[in-house]
Coordinates of C-alpha atoms in Angstrom, one line a residue:
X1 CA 149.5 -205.2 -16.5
X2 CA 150.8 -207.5 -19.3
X3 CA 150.0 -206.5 -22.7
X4 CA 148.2 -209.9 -23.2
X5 CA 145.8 -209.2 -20.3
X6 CA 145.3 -205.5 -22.1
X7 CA 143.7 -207.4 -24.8
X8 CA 141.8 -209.5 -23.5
X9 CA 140.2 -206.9 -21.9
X10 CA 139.9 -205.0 -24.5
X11 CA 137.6 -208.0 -26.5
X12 CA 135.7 -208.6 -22.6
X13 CA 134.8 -205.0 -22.7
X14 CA 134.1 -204.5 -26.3
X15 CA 132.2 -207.4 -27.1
X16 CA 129.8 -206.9 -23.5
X17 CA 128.8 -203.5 -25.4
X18 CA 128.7 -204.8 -28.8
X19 CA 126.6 -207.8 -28.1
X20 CA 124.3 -206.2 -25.6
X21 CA 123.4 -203.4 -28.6
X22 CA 123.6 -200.5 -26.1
X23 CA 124.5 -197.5 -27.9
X24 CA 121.2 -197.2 -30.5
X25 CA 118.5 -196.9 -26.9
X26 CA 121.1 -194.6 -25.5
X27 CA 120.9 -192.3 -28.8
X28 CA 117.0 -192.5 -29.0
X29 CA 116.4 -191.5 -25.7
X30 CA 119.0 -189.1 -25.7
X31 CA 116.6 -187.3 -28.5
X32 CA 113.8 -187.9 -26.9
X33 CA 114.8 -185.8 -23.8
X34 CA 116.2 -183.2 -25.8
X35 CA 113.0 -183.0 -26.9
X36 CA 111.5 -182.9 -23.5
X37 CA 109.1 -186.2 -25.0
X38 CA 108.4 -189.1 -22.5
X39 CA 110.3 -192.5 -23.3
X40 CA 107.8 -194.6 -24.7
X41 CA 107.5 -198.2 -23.5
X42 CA 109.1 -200.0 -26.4
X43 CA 112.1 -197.7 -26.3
X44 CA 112.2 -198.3 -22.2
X45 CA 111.5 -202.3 -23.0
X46 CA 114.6 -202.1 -25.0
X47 CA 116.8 -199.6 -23.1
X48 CA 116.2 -201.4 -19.9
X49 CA 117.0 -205.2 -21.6
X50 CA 120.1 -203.7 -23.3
X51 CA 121.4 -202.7 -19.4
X52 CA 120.6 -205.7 -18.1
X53 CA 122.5 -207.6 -20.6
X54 CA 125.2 -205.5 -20.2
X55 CA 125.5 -206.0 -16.3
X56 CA 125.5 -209.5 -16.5
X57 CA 128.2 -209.8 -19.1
X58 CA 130.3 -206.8 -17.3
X59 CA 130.3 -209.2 -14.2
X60 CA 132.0 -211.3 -15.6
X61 CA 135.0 -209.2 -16.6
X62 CA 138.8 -209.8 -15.9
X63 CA 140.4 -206.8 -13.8
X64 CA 141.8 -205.5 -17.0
X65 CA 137.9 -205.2 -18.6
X66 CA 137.1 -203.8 -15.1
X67 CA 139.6 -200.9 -15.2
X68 CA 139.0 -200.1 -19.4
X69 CA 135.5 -199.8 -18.0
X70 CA 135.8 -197.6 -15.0
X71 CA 138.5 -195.2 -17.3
X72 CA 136.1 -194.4 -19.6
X73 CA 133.7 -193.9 -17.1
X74 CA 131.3 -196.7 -18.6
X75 CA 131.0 -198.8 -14.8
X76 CA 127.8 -196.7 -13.9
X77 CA 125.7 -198.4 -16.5
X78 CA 125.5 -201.7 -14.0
X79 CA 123.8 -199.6 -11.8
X80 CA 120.2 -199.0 -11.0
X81 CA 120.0 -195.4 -9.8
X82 CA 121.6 -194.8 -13.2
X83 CA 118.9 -197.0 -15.0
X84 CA 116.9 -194.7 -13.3
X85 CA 118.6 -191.3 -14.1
X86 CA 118.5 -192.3 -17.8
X87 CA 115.0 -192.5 -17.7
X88 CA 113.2 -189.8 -15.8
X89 CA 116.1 -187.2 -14.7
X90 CA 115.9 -184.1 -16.0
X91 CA 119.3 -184.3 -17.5
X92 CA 117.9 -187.6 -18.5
X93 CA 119.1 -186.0 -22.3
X94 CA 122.5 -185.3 -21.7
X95 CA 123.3 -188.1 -19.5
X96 CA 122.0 -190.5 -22.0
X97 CA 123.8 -188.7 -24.5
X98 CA 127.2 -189.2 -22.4
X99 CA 127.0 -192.6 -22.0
X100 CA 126.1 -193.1 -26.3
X101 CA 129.6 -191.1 -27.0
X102 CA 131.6 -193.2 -23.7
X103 CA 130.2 -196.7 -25.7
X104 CA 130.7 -195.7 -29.1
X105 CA 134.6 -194.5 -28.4
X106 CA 135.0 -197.7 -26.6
X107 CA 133.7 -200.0 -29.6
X108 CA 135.1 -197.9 -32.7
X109 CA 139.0 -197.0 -31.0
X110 CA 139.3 -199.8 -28.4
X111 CA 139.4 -202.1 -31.2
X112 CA 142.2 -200.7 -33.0
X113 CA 144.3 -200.0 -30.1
X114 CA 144.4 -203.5 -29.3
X115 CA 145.0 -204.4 -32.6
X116 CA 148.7 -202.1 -32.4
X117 CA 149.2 -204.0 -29.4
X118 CA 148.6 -207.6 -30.7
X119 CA 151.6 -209.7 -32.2
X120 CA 150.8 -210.1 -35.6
X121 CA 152.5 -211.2 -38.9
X122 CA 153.4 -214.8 -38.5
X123 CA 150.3 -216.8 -39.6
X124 CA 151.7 -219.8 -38.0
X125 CA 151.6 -218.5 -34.3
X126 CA 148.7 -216.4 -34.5
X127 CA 147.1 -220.1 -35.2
X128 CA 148.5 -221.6 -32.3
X129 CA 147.3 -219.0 -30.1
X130 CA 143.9 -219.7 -31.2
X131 CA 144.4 -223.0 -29.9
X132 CA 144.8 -224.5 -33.4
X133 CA 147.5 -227.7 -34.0
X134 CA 147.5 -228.2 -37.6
X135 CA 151.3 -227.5 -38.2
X136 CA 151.7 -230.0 -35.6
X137 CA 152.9 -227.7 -32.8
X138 CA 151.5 -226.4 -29.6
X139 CA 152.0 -223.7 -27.5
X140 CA 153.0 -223.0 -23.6
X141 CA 152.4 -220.1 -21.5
X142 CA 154.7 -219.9 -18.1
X143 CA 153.9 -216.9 -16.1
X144 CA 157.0 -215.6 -14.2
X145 CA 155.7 -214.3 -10.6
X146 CA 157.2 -210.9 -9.7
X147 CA 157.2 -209.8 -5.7
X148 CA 156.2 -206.4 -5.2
X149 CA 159.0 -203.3 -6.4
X150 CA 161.4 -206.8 -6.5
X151 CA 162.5 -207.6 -9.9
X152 CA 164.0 -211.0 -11.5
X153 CA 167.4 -211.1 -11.8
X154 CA 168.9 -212.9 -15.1
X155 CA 169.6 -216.0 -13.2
X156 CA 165.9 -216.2 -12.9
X157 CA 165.0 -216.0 -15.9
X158 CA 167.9 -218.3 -17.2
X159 CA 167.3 -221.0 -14.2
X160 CA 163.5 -220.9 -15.3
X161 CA 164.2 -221.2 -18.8
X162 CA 166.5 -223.9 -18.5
X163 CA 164.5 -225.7 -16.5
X164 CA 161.8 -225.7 -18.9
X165 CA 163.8 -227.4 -21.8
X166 CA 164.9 -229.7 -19.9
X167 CA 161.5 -230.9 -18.8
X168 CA 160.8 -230.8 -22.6
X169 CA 163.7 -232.6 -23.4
X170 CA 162.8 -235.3 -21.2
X171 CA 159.4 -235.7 -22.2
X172 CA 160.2 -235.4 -26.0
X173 CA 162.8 -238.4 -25.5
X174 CA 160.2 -240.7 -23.9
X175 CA 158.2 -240.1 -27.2
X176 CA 161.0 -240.7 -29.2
X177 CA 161.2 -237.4 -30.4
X178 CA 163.7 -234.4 -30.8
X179 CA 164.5 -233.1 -27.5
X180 CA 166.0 -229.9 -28.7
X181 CA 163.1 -228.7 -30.5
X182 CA 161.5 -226.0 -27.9
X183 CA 161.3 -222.4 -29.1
X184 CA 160.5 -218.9 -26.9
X185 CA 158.7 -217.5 -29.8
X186 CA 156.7 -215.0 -27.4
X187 CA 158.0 -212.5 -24.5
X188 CA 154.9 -209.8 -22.3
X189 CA 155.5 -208.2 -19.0
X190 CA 153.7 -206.5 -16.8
X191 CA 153.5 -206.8 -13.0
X192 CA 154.3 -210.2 -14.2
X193 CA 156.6 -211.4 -17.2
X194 CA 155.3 -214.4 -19.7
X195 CA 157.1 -216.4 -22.2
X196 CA 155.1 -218.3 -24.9
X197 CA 157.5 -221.7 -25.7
X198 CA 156.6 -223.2 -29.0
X199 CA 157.1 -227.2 -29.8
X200 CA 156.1 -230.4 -30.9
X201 CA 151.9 -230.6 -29.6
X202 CA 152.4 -234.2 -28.0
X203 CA 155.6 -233.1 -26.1
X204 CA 153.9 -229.9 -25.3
X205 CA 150.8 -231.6 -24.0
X206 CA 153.6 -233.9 -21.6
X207 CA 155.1 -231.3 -20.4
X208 CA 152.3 -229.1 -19.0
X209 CA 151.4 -232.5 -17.6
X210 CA 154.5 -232.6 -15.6
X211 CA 153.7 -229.0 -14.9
X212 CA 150.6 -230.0 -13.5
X213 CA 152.0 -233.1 -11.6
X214 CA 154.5 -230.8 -10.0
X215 CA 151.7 -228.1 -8.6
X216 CA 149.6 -231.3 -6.9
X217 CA 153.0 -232.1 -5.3
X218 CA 153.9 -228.6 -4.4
X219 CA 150.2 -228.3 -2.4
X220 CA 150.5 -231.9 -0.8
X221 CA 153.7 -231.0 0.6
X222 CA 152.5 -227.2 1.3
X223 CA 153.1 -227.9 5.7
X224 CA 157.2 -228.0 4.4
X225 CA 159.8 -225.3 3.9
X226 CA 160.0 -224.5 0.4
X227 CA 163.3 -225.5 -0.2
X228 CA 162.2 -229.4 1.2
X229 CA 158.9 -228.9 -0.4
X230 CA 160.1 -228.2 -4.1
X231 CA 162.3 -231.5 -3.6
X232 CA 159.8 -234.2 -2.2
X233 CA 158.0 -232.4 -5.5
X234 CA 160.6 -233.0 -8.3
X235 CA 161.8 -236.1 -6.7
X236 CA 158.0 -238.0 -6.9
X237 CA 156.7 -236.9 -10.5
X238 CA 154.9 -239.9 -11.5
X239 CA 157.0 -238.8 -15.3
X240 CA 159.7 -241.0 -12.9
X241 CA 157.4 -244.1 -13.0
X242 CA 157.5 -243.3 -17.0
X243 CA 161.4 -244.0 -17.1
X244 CA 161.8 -246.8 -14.9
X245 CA 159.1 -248.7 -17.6
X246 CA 160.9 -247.2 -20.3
X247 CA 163.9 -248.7 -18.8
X248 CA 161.8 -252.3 -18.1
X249 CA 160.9 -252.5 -21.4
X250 CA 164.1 -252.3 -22.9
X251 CA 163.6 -248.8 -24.7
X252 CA 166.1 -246.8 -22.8
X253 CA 169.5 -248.5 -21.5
X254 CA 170.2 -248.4 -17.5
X255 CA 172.6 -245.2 -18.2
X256 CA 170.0 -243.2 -20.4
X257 CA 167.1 -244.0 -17.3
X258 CA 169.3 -242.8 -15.5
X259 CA 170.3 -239.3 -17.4
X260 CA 166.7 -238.8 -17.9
X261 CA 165.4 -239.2 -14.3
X262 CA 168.1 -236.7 -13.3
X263 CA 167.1 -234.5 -16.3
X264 CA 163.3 -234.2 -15.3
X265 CA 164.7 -234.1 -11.4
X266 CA 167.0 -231.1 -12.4
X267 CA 164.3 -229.2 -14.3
X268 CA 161.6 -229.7 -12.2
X269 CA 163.9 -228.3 -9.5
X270 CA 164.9 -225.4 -11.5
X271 CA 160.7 -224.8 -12.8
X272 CA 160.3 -224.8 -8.9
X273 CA 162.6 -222.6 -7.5
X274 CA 162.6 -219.7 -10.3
X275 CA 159.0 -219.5 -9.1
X276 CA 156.9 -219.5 -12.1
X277 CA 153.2 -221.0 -12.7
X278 CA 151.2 -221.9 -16.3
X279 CA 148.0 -221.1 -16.7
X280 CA 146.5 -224.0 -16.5
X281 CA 147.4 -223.8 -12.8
X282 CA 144.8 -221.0 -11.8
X283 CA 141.8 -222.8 -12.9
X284 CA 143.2 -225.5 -9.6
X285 CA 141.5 -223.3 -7.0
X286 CA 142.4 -225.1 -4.0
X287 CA 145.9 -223.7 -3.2
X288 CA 147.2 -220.2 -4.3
X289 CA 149.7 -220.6 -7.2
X290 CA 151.5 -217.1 -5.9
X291 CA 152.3 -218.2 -3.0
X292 CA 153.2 -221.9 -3.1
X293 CA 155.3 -221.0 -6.4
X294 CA 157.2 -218.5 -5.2
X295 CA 161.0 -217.8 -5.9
X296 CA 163.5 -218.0 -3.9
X297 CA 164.6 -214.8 -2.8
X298 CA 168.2 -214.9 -3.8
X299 CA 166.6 -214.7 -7.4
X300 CA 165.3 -211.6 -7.2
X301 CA 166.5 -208.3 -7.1
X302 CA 166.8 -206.2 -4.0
X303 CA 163.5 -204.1 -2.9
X304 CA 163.0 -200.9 -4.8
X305 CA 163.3 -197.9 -2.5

């Protein structure tokens, strides 16, 4: 599990038992049973709606949320029969009790584990991971696909990498910009490995375009080998159609037209074969980015024993 997922489930989980105030109707009725006094029905109004609200946010958690949950034993509360233990059991007590410590750990220490784990410290990035453009740069997200006990070699990661600036070289010289301005300012793994690249916003918004462009080609030519399939993709980016107007238009000479098509041909290649997907790509549900973006196997390592 990458770090970055960690967090995020972290905030899913915290914030479904934050916002769904479940721990002060836990603590009542826990009180109430040691007692041995009946719920009453305003307690039970609230007990029950603070549940409810809990399930509905807990189904929409990530995996990571889902296992936090299930490791702190917190997954019964979705339940019914446990609606119903809570209630009228006659541990109903010290199961309600149980639950108040599980939530309030959760909220209190969850928190502040997350926050060790989080890359802090530069102002300037944290603001561009909250999707903020003010200093004029943007970030990208490429997700490296690891094959089960198979890890990347260093080709991989070099062939992916270069790949990349390339494509950002490309694009940033259509715009008329600096094509060597592209930064890895951010490196997680997990079953999976990510690298956050950091550069110019309108050059970053291009290239995840091209990205985008190449994952449509990728599925339309999904009935070929990969090897023909990444190649029919790189060679019919519509960024091509870009550089022959450039050309048209008198922006870019014949030669340079020509050393940029080859550029985004090369590094669309190179994105392709390394076997690596963007975010932005999961939210296309029509095609499985994990299996049409594979790498090629000479790029990873042999299987683990």
């Amino acid at each position: 599990m990458r770090k970055s997922d960690l967090i995020h489930g972290v905030e899913q989980l915290v914030g479904a038992l934050t916002e769904s105030a479940l721990e002060l109707p836990l603590v009542e009725v826990a009180r109430l049973g040691y007692r041995r006094e009946p719920v009453p029905g305003e307690l039970l109004t609230r007990l029950l709606s603070a549940l409810r609200d809990y399930g509905l946010r807990a189904h929409r958690f990530t995996r990571p949320a889902r296992m936090l949950a299930e490791e702190l034993q917190l997954s019964a509360l979705e339940h019914a029969d446990t609606w119903s233990l809570l209630i009228a059991a006659e541990n109903r007590a010290q199961e309600a009790f149980a639950f108040a410590e599980r939530v309030r750990f959760a909220t209190q220490h969850l928190p502040r584990v997350s926050g060790l784990l989080a890359q802090e410290g530069v102002p300037a990035l944290d603001a561009l991971r909250r999707g903020e453009t003010a200093s004029g740069n943007a970030l990208l997200t490429v997700q490296v696909i690891e094959a089960p006990r198979r890890w990347s070699t260093p080709a991989r990661l070099a062939t992916l990498l270069d790949g990349v600036d390339q494509l950002y070289g490309g694009c940033a010289t259509l715009q008329g910009m600096d094509p060597g301005g592209l930064s890895v300012v951010g490196c997680d793994a997990g079953t999976d490995k990510t690298f956050e690249l950091m550069g110019a916003a309108p050059v970053i918004d291009a290239l995840r375009d091209v990205i985008l462009a190449m994952w449509d080609r990728v599925v339309f030519y999904r009935e070929l080998a990969a090897a023909q399939r990444y190649r029919q993709a790189a060679e019919s980016l519509p960024v091509l159609a870009r550089v022959r107007e450039a050309q048209a238009e008198g922006r870019v000479s014949p030669e340079e037209a020509e050393l940029l098509r080859r550029r985004f041909v090369e590094g669309a290649g190179k994105f392709l074969v390394s076997g690596a997907t963007i975010p932005e790509l999961q939210e296309r549900a029509y095609a499985n980015p994990r299996t049409l973006m594979a790498p090629a196997p000479k790029l990873l390592s042999p299987a683990a024993g």
